[in-house]
Amino acid sequence: MTTPVTPVLREMRWWDIDPVLELEKDLFPEDAWSRGMFWSELAHSRGPEATRRYVVAEEGGRIVGYAGLASAGELADVQTIAVARDHWGTGLGATLLTELLRAATAFECAEVMLECRIDNIRAQKLYERFGFEAIGFRRGYYQPGNVDALVMRLTDPSTSVRGTEING
């Protein structure tokens, strides 16, 4: 019997966009990001003026998850978190979120915001475990499906990172 391979997190680079898009279209068929959206985000993720942090989770040469965060002053926004269906329930989402909260702390952000599909209860439970609280709704946020978003906020991401034990 072979030992399962644990996904390894690394910085997302331009050559990851095509495999990330495949996963994006599988997981979010109605409101998938475009190639241009990923290019735009990655353009702000390197160098001393970087305001973005994007990572991929790779296992055996395959991207099985990805996540991104944008920062502006003392506020960060979780842009995206995605985990391949065959890795749901493995803790990979928590590992990706932990990395984003580390980035928010490094960017010296006091708060982290996010929008989550109102029908994505699994993701909402993950965010709640990390201390995010629901603070409102954005009606029709996800298009073209016209699905509402739950707006969630975490104050002091550094506390959440320190208080969460994650393997990987």
PDB file of C-alpha atoms in Angstrom:
ATOM      1  CA  MET A   1       0.000   0.000   0.000  1.00  0.00           C
ATOM      2  CA  THR A   2       1.336   3.416  -0.918  1.00  0.00           C
ATOM      3  CA  THR A   3       1.426   6.319   1.507  1.00  0.00           C
ATOM      4  CA  PRO A   4      -0.912   9.149   0.518  1.00  0.00           C
ATOM      5  CA  VAL A   5       0.848  12.228  -0.817  1.00  0.00           C
ATOM      6  CA  THR A   6       0.151  15.439   1.090  1.00  0.00           C
ATOM      7  CA  PRO A   7      -0.485  18.479  -1.099  1.00  0.00           C
ATOM      8  CA  VAL A   8       2.316  21.043  -1.043  1.00  0.00           C
ATOM      9  CA  LEU A   9       1.511  24.764  -1.061  1.00  0.00           C
ATOM     10  CA  ARG A  10       3.502  27.095  -3.271  1.00  0.00           C
ATOM     11  CA  GLU A  11       3.144  30.501  -4.839  1.00  0.00           C
ATOM     12  CA  MET A  12       0.815  30.552  -7.851  1.00  0.00           C
ATOM     13  CA  ARG A  13       2.606  31.519 -11.045  1.00  0.00           C
ATOM     14  CA  TRP A  14       1.401  32.355 -14.556  1.00  0.00           C
ATOM     15  CA  TRP A  15       1.966  28.777 -15.780  1.00  0.00           C
ATOM     16  CA  ASP A  16      -0.564  27.577 -13.196  1.00  0.00           C
ATOM     17  CA  ILE A  17      -3.416  29.591 -14.720  1.00  0.00           C
ATOM     18  CA  ASP A  18      -4.579  26.922 -17.214  1.00  0.00           C
ATOM     19  CA  PRO A  19      -4.816  24.064 -14.670  1.00  0.00           C
ATOM     20  CA  VAL A  20      -6.374  26.456 -12.138  1.00  0.00           C
ATOM     21  CA  LEU A  21      -8.960  27.490 -14.760  1.00  0.00           C
ATOM     22  CA  GLU A  22      -9.894  23.824 -15.301  1.00  0.00           C
ATOM     23  CA  LEU A  23     -10.530  23.413 -11.591  1.00  0.00           C
ATOM     24  CA  GLU A  24     -12.318  26.789 -11.442  1.00  0.00           C
ATOM     25  CA  LYS A  25     -14.713  25.811 -14.247  1.00  0.00           C
ATOM     26  CA  ASP A  26     -15.446  22.446 -12.596  1.00  0.00           C
ATOM     27  CA  LEU A  27     -16.167  23.957  -9.182  1.00  0.00           C
ATOM     28  CA  PHE A  28     -17.815  27.247 -10.204  1.00  0.00           C
ATOM     29  CA  PRO A  29     -19.380  26.608 -13.637  1.00  0.00           C
ATOM     30  CA  GLU A  30     -21.796  29.559 -13.515  1.00  0.00           C
ATOM     31  CA  ASP A  31     -19.450  32.207 -12.159  1.00  0.00           C
ATOM     32  CA  ALA A  32     -15.929  31.005 -12.943  1.00  0.00           C
ATOM     33  CA  TRP A  33     -13.134  33.538 -13.086  1.00  0.00           C
ATOM     34  CA  SER A  34     -11.611  34.275 -16.474  1.00  0.00           C
ATOM     35  CA  ARG A  35      -7.974  33.879 -17.499  1.00  0.00           C
ATOM     36  CA  GLY A  36      -7.677  37.679 -17.488  1.00  0.00           C
ATOM     37  CA  MET A  37      -8.884  37.908 -13.889  1.00  0.00           C
ATOM     38  CA  PHE A  38      -6.166  35.520 -12.722  1.00  0.00           C
ATOM     39  CA  TRP A  39      -3.522  37.334 -14.795  1.00  0.00           C
ATOM     40  CA  SER A  40      -4.577  40.640 -13.260  1.00  0.00           C
ATOM     41  CA  GLU A  41      -4.361  39.278  -9.719  1.00  0.00           C
ATOM     42  CA  LEU A  42      -0.963  37.660 -10.277  1.00  0.00           C
ATOM     43  CA  ALA A  43       0.358  40.944 -11.702  1.00  0.00           C
ATOM     44  CA  HIS A  44       0.000  42.391  -8.186  1.00  0.00           C
ATOM     45  CA  SER A  45       1.433  39.421  -6.290  1.00  0.00           C
ATOM     46  CA  ARG A  46       5.203  39.899  -6.606  1.00  0.00           C
ATOM     47  CA  GLY A  47       7.809  42.421  -5.636  1.00  0.00           C
ATOM     48  CA  PRO A  48       8.049  45.004  -2.867  1.00  0.00           C
ATOM     49  CA  GLU A  49       4.737  46.654  -3.815  1.00  0.00           C
ATOM     50  CA  ALA A  50       2.770  43.370  -3.849  1.00  0.00           C
ATOM     51  CA  THR A  51      -0.800  43.582  -2.559  1.00  0.00           C
ATOM     52  CA  ARG A  52      -1.877  40.029  -3.433  1.00  0.00           C
ATOM     53  CA  ARG A  53      -1.001  36.513  -2.267  1.00  0.00           C
ATOM     54  CA  TYR A  54      -1.996  33.567  -4.437  1.00  0.00           C
ATOM     55  CA  VAL A  55      -1.056  29.963  -3.720  1.00  0.00           C
ATOM     56  CA  VAL A  56      -1.729  26.583  -5.266  1.00  0.00           C
ATOM     57  CA  ALA A  57      -1.828  23.191  -3.569  1.00  0.00           C
ATOM     58  CA  GLU A  58      -0.033  20.634  -5.676  1.00  0.00           C
ATOM     59  CA  GLU A  59      -0.105  16.885  -5.252  1.00  0.00           C
ATOM     60  CA  GLY A  60       1.767  14.550  -7.554  1.00  0.00           C
ATOM     61  CA  GLY A  61       2.117  17.258 -10.210  1.00  0.00           C
ATOM     62  CA  ARG A  62      -1.623  18.059 -10.125  1.00  0.00           C
ATOM     63  CA  ILE A  63      -3.136  21.251  -8.746  1.00  0.00           C
ATOM     64  CA  VAL A  64      -5.768  20.185  -6.214  1.00  0.00           C
ATOM     65  CA  GLY A  65      -6.526  23.594  -4.718  1.00  0.00           C
ATOM     66  CA  TYR A  66      -5.776  27.290  -4.870  1.00  0.00           C
ATOM     67  CA  ALA A  67      -6.473  30.448  -2.924  1.00  0.00           C
ATOM     68  CA  GLY A  68      -5.954  34.188  -3.189  1.00  0.00           C
ATOM     69  CA  LEU A  69      -6.017  37.271  -0.998  1.00  0.00           C
ATOM     70  CA  ALA A  70      -5.950  40.987  -1.827  1.00  0.00           C
ATOM     71  CA  SER A  71      -4.870  43.658   0.637  1.00  0.00           C
ATOM     72  CA  ALA A  72      -5.488  47.399   0.746  1.00  0.00           C
ATOM     73  CA  GLY A  73      -4.216  49.261   3.783  1.00  0.00           C
ATOM     74  CA  GLU A  74      -5.472  47.554   6.926  1.00  0.00           C
ATOM     75  CA  LEU A  75      -8.123  45.526   5.076  1.00  0.00           C
ATOM     76  CA  ALA A  76      -7.651  42.207   3.294  1.00  0.00           C
ATOM     77  CA  ASP A  77     -10.191  40.372   1.161  1.00  0.00           C
ATOM     78  CA  VAL A  78     -10.245  36.636   0.504  1.00  0.00           C
ATOM     79  CA  GLN A  79     -10.689  36.611  -3.259  1.00  0.00           C
ATOM     80  CA  THR A  80     -11.006  32.863  -3.789  1.00  0.00           C
ATOM     81  CA  ILE A  81     -10.490  29.471  -2.195  1.00  0.00           C
ATOM     82  CA  ALA A  82     -11.071  26.263  -4.131  1.00  0.00           C
ATOM     83  CA  VAL A  83     -10.411  22.598  -3.418  1.00  0.00           C
ATOM     84  CA  ALA A  84     -10.777  19.756  -5.931  1.00  0.00           C
ATOM     85  CA  ARG A  85     -13.823  17.610  -5.202  1.00  0.00           C
ATOM     86  CA  ASP A  86     -11.702  14.538  -4.481  1.00  0.00           C
ATOM     87  CA  HIS A  87      -9.950  16.515  -1.699  1.00  0.00           C
ATOM     88  CA  TRP A  88     -13.075  17.784   0.058  1.00  0.00           C
ATOM     89  CA  GLY A  89     -13.023  16.919   3.749  1.00  0.00           C
ATOM     90  CA  THR A  90      -9.234  16.499   3.903  1.00  0.00           C
ATOM     91  CA  GLY A  91      -8.456  19.794   5.647  1.00  0.00           C
ATOM     92  CA  LEU A  92      -6.971  21.338   2.511  1.00  0.00           C
ATOM     93  CA  GLY A  93      -9.429  24.255   2.615  1.00  0.00           C
ATOM     94  CA  ALA A  94      -8.305  25.035   6.167  1.00  0.00           C
ATOM     95  CA  THR A  95      -4.661  24.830   5.112  1.00  0.00           C
ATOM     96  CA  LEU A  96      -5.275  27.271   2.247  1.00  0.00           C
ATOM     97  CA  LEU A  97      -7.215  29.654   4.496  1.00  0.00           C
ATOM     98  CA  THR A  98      -4.441  29.520   7.092  1.00  0.00           C
ATOM     99  CA  GLU A  99      -1.945  30.575   4.414  1.00  0.00           C
ATOM    100  CA  LEU A 100      -4.162  33.493   3.394  1.00  0.00           C
ATOM    101  CA  LEU A 101      -4.475  34.646   7.002  1.00  0.00           C
ATOM    102  CA  ARG A 102      -0.690  34.459   7.361  1.00  0.00           C
ATOM    103  CA  ALA A 103      -0.440  36.684   4.285  1.00  0.00           C
ATOM    104  CA  ALA A 104      -2.991  39.123   5.738  1.00  0.00           C
ATOM    105  CA  THR A 105      -0.881  39.285   8.906  1.00  0.00           C
ATOM    106  CA  ALA A 106       2.281  39.869   6.841  1.00  0.00           C
ATOM    107  CA  PHE A 107       0.460  42.668   4.979  1.00  0.00           C
ATOM    108  CA  GLU A 108      -0.364  44.110   8.441  1.00  0.00           C
ATOM    109  CA  CYS A 109      -4.111  43.905   7.867  1.00  0.00           C
ATOM    110  CA  ALA A 110      -6.359  44.375  10.894  1.00  0.00           C
ATOM    111  CA  GLU A 111      -9.440  42.804   9.243  1.00  0.00           C
ATOM    112  CA  VAL A 112     -10.159  40.194   6.606  1.00  0.00           C
ATOM    113  CA  MET A 113     -13.394  40.217   4.618  1.00  0.00           C
ATOM    114  CA  LEU A 114     -14.907  37.702   2.240  1.00  0.00           C
ATOM    115  CA  GLU A 115     -18.044  36.905   0.310  1.00  0.00           C
ATOM    116  CA  CYS A 116     -19.376  33.359   0.294  1.00  0.00           C
ATOM    117  CA  ARG A 117     -22.246  31.938  -1.719  1.00  0.00           C
ATOM    118  CA  ILE A 118     -25.287  31.816   0.534  1.00  0.00           C
ATOM    119  CA  ASP A 119     -25.797  28.168  -0.500  1.00  0.00           C
ATOM    120  CA  ASN A 120     -22.199  27.095   0.293  1.00  0.00           C
ATOM    121  CA  ILE A 121     -22.720  25.906   3.866  1.00  0.00           C
ATOM    122  CA  ARG A 122     -19.486  23.857   3.887  1.00  0.00           C
ATOM    123  CA  ALA A 123     -17.397  26.965   3.205  1.00  0.00           C
ATOM    124  CA  GLN A 124     -19.347  29.023   5.745  1.00  0.00           C
ATOM    125  CA  LYS A 125     -18.607  26.449   8.459  1.00  0.00           C
ATOM    126  CA  LEU A 126     -14.898  26.576   7.605  1.00  0.00           C
ATOM    127  CA  TYR A 127     -14.840  30.356   7.875  1.00  0.00           C
ATOM    128  CA  GLU A 128     -16.758  30.273  11.168  1.00  0.00           C
ATOM    129  CA  ARG A 129     -14.193  27.829  12.624  1.00  0.00           C
ATOM    130  CA  PHE A 130     -11.548  30.472  11.929  1.00  0.00           C
ATOM    131  CA  GLY A 131     -13.554  33.178  13.680  1.00  0.00           C
ATOM    132  CA  PHE A 132     -15.247  34.863  10.709  1.00  0.00           C
ATOM    133  CA  GLU A 133     -18.640  36.370  11.527  1.00  0.00           C
ATOM    134  CA  ALA A 134     -21.509  37.055   9.160  1.00  0.00           C
ATOM    135  CA  ILE A 135     -22.087  40.803   8.848  1.00  0.00           C
ATOM    136  CA  GLY A 136     -24.431  41.142   5.871  1.00  0.00           C
ATOM    137  CA  PHE A 137     -25.515  40.070   2.410  1.00  0.00           C
ATOM    138  CA  ARG A 138     -24.862  41.136  -1.158  1.00  0.00           C
ATOM    139  CA  ARG A 139     -27.992  40.425  -3.190  1.00  0.00           C
ATOM    140  CA  GLY A 140     -27.381  38.870  -6.600  1.00  0.00           C
ATOM    141  CA  TYR A 141     -23.596  39.037  -6.098  1.00  0.00           C
ATOM    142  CA  TYR A 142     -22.774  35.863  -8.043  1.00  0.00           C
ATOM    143  CA  GLN A 143     -23.703  36.271 -11.687  1.00  0.00           C
ATOM    144  CA  PRO A 144     -25.121  35.098 -14.002  1.00  0.00           C
ATOM    145  CA  GLY A 145     -26.883  32.819 -11.485  1.00  0.00           C
ATOM    146  CA  ASN A 146     -28.059  35.796  -9.390  1.00  0.00           C
ATOM    147  CA  VAL A 147     -27.017  34.030  -6.159  1.00  0.00           C
ATOM    148  CA  ASP A 148     -26.692  36.070  -2.974  1.00  0.00           C
ATOM    149  CA  ALA A 149     -23.411  36.309  -1.059  1.00  0.00           C
ATOM    150  CA  LEU A 150     -22.980  36.176   2.685  1.00  0.00           C
ATOM    151  CA  VAL A 151     -20.440  38.838   3.734  1.00  0.00           C
ATOM    152  CA  MET A 152     -18.150  37.695   6.543  1.00  0.00           C
ATOM    153  CA  ARG A 153     -15.473  39.492   8.566  1.00  0.00           C
ATOM    154  CA  LEU A 154     -12.566  38.411  10.743  1.00  0.00           C
ATOM    155  CA  THR A 155     -10.907  40.914  13.051  1.00  0.00           C
ATOM    156  CA  ASP A 156      -7.223  40.372  13.856  1.00  0.00           C
ATOM    157  CA  PRO A 157      -6.226  37.548  11.496  1.00  0.00           C
ATOM    158  CA  SER A 158      -2.970  36.993  13.416  1.00  0.00           C
ATOM    159  CA  THR A 159      -4.952  35.690  16.405  1.00  0.00           C
ATOM    160  CA  SER A 160      -6.866  33.257  14.216  1.00  0.00           C
ATOM    161  CA  VAL A 161      -3.661  31.895  12.650  1.00  0.00           C
ATOM    162  CA  ARG A 162      -2.000  31.388  16.023  1.00  0.00           C
ATOM    163  CA  GLY A 163      -5.074  29.686  17.436  1.00  0.00           C
ATOM    164  CA  THR A 164      -5.524  27.158  14.641  1.00  0.00           C
ATOM    165  CA  GLU A 165      -3.521  23.959  14.505  1.00  0.00           C
ATOM    166  CA  ILE A 166      -3.212  22.785  10.904  1.00  0.00           C
ATOM    167  CA  ASN A 167      -1.110  19.914   9.575  1.00  0.00           C
ATOM    168  CA  GLY A 168       0.719  20.525   6.324  1.00  0.00           C
TER     169      GLY A 168
END
